[in-house]
XYZ file of C-alpha atoms in Angstrom:
191
model
C 122.546 128.521 77.107
C 119.406 126.530 77.908
C 120.005 122.926 78.946
C 117.129 120.751 77.771
C 115.980 117.470 79.287
C 113.159 115.547 77.614
C 111.132 113.008 79.588
C 109.219 110.337 77.701
C 106.975 107.590 79.012
C 103.687 105.841 78.459
C 100.446 107.532 79.443
C 100.231 106.965 83.199
C 103.999 106.484 83.613
C 104.164 109.432 86.030
C 106.490 111.522 83.861
C 104.597 114.779 84.462
C 104.371 114.279 88.236
C 108.070 113.358 88.404
C 109.091 116.444 86.433
C 106.841 118.740 88.499
C 108.354 117.488 91.757
C 111.915 117.930 90.482
C 111.204 121.470 89.274
C 109.624 122.296 92.648
C 112.889 121.295 94.379
C 115.076 123.674 92.364
C 114.841 127.351 91.403
C 116.993 126.779 88.325
C 114.671 124.226 86.657
C 111.594 125.060 84.606
C 109.177 122.252 83.790
C 106.731 122.133 80.908
C 104.372 119.322 79.987
C 103.425 119.267 76.330
C 100.033 117.887 77.344
C 99.469 120.755 79.787
C 100.637 123.299 77.184
C 98.183 121.862 74.665
C 95.297 121.749 77.183
C 96.014 125.382 78.171
C 95.812 126.379 74.510
C 92.470 124.527 74.194
C 91.168 126.274 77.328
C 92.144 129.666 75.880
C 89.460 129.247 73.219
C 91.852 130.148 70.409
C 91.584 128.785 66.882
C 94.801 126.823 67.467
C 93.270 125.467 70.669
C 90.261 124.225 68.734
C 92.548 122.393 66.273
C 94.587 120.894 69.133
C 91.384 119.739 70.855
C 90.267 117.759 67.810
C 93.473 115.722 68.133
C 93.899 115.260 71.892
C 90.231 114.496 72.600
C 90.641 111.446 70.341
C 94.016 110.550 71.871
C 95.875 111.421 68.667
C 99.170 113.257 68.185
C 99.060 117.033 67.689
C 100.449 118.075 64.260
C 104.214 118.580 64.178
C 104.200 122.284 63.306
C 101.951 123.133 66.274
C 103.968 120.932 68.649
C 107.361 122.341 67.620
C 106.090 125.935 67.757
C 104.688 125.365 71.250
C 107.879 123.746 72.540
C 110.303 126.221 70.971
C 108.356 129.149 72.398
C 108.365 127.571 75.858
C 112.110 126.858 75.849
C 113.029 130.381 74.766
C 110.714 131.996 77.344
C 111.831 129.734 80.208
C 112.944 131.754 83.250
C 115.748 129.295 84.050
C 118.734 127.728 82.306
C 117.510 124.151 82.793
C 114.291 123.186 81.027
C 112.537 119.860 81.504
C 109.819 118.989 78.993
C 107.781 115.859 79.437
C 105.703 114.074 76.839
C 107.925 114.851 73.861
C 108.833 113.447 71.383
C 105.924 111.090 70.736
C 106.764 110.177 67.158
C 109.792 109.709 64.937
C 108.686 112.794 62.991
C 108.562 114.912 66.170
C 111.992 113.628 67.196
C 113.470 114.369 63.760
C 111.967 117.847 63.557
C 113.182 118.765 67.053
C 116.644 117.444 66.197
C 116.711 119.614 63.031
C 115.705 122.622 65.111
C 118.322 122.002 67.805
C 121.148 121.627 65.251
C 120.584 125.258 64.238
C 119.897 126.608 67.732
C 123.094 127.539 69.608
C 121.114 128.725 72.638
C 119.636 125.292 73.437
C 121.499 122.047 74.107
C 119.713 118.705 74.507
C 121.436 117.122 77.507
C 119.384 113.939 77.847
C 116.199 112.073 77.029
C 114.884 110.230 80.082
C 112.453 107.369 79.580
C 110.209 106.519 82.540
C 109.583 102.845 81.838
C 106.417 101.146 83.156
C 104.402 98.087 82.195
C 101.190 98.597 80.238
C 99.257 97.186 83.204
C 100.768 99.735 85.627
C 100.081 102.590 83.196
C 96.497 101.405 82.633
C 95.769 101.158 86.367
C 97.179 104.646 86.979
C 95.165 106.239 84.171
C 91.938 104.543 85.235
C 92.684 105.515 88.846
C 93.159 109.111 87.727
C 89.850 108.932 85.850
C 88.113 107.772 89.032
C 89.488 110.783 90.959
C 87.147 113.655 90.095
C 89.760 116.221 91.158
C 92.073 115.336 88.253
C 89.776 113.713 85.692
C 90.588 114.524 82.072
C 88.504 113.923 78.959
C 91.198 111.594 77.606
C 91.193 109.302 80.690
C 89.139 106.347 79.477
C 89.959 102.838 78.291
C 89.472 103.354 74.543
C 91.519 106.546 74.443
C 94.160 105.025 76.758
C 94.647 102.053 74.415
C 94.992 104.392 71.427
C 97.466 106.604 73.300
C 99.460 103.539 74.394
C 99.595 102.256 70.800
C 100.744 105.665 69.556
C 103.420 105.720 72.292
C 104.780 102.206 71.758
C 104.810 102.079 67.929
C 107.727 104.532 67.435
C 109.431 103.815 70.789
C 112.120 101.451 69.485
C 113.209 103.965 66.823
C 113.195 106.858 69.289
C 115.277 104.881 71.804
C 117.723 103.791 69.091
C 118.105 107.388 67.817
C 118.935 108.802 71.259
C 121.030 105.776 72.314
C 123.303 106.292 69.292
C 123.816 109.893 70.447
C 124.469 108.705 74.013
C 121.514 110.772 75.248
C 119.063 108.105 76.479
C 118.655 107.319 80.184
C 116.033 104.724 81.194
C 114.529 104.932 84.686
C 112.061 102.414 86.110
C 108.698 104.005 86.799
C 107.471 101.017 88.804
C 108.834 102.209 92.182
C 107.491 104.827 94.565
C 107.266 108.434 93.449
C 110.046 109.294 95.913
C 112.373 106.645 94.447
C 111.711 107.655 90.862
C 112.035 111.390 91.531
C 115.222 110.875 93.543
C 116.876 108.882 90.730
C 115.754 111.318 88.027
C 116.738 114.368 90.070
C 120.240 113.076 90.797
C 120.689 112.317 87.101
C 119.554 115.816 86.056
C 121.787 117.431 88.677
């Protein structure tokens, strides 16, 4: 059985970096970032990639059917029993659709949803700092797109947190500390 951990957080919260570092520490953990999966599809030049690009280049949410298909495929193909996916769910609809899928999937169990909580100011400074670093610049790293992404993240957040809290699945971790502190807390929780 695959054990699934979802990591959510604002753009710039560090959720992808945290998950990558945890997966690098353990052979039995596979990490996927929905953003990276979508960007890889765009880079492939496929028709689906073109559709995805029209959404992410504007900072909008990728349609639910494409997101679920991408995630389900990744979980099933994961080479390990523990799968960490960051950046999902980003909407109540995504959360609901994933929940419907997991109810009928005996091979995958959602263990926890981890929120990496940061202030909007911290997230903004990190994203703009990333945009200034040519080695990791992304097309969606600018102020206008950041503000749209932040709005899209925060609007459904209360409902998402309530949904997973009622199921005793939500764990909130402060993303304001050092990377080492955040990764250590998240890693011990996952273990």
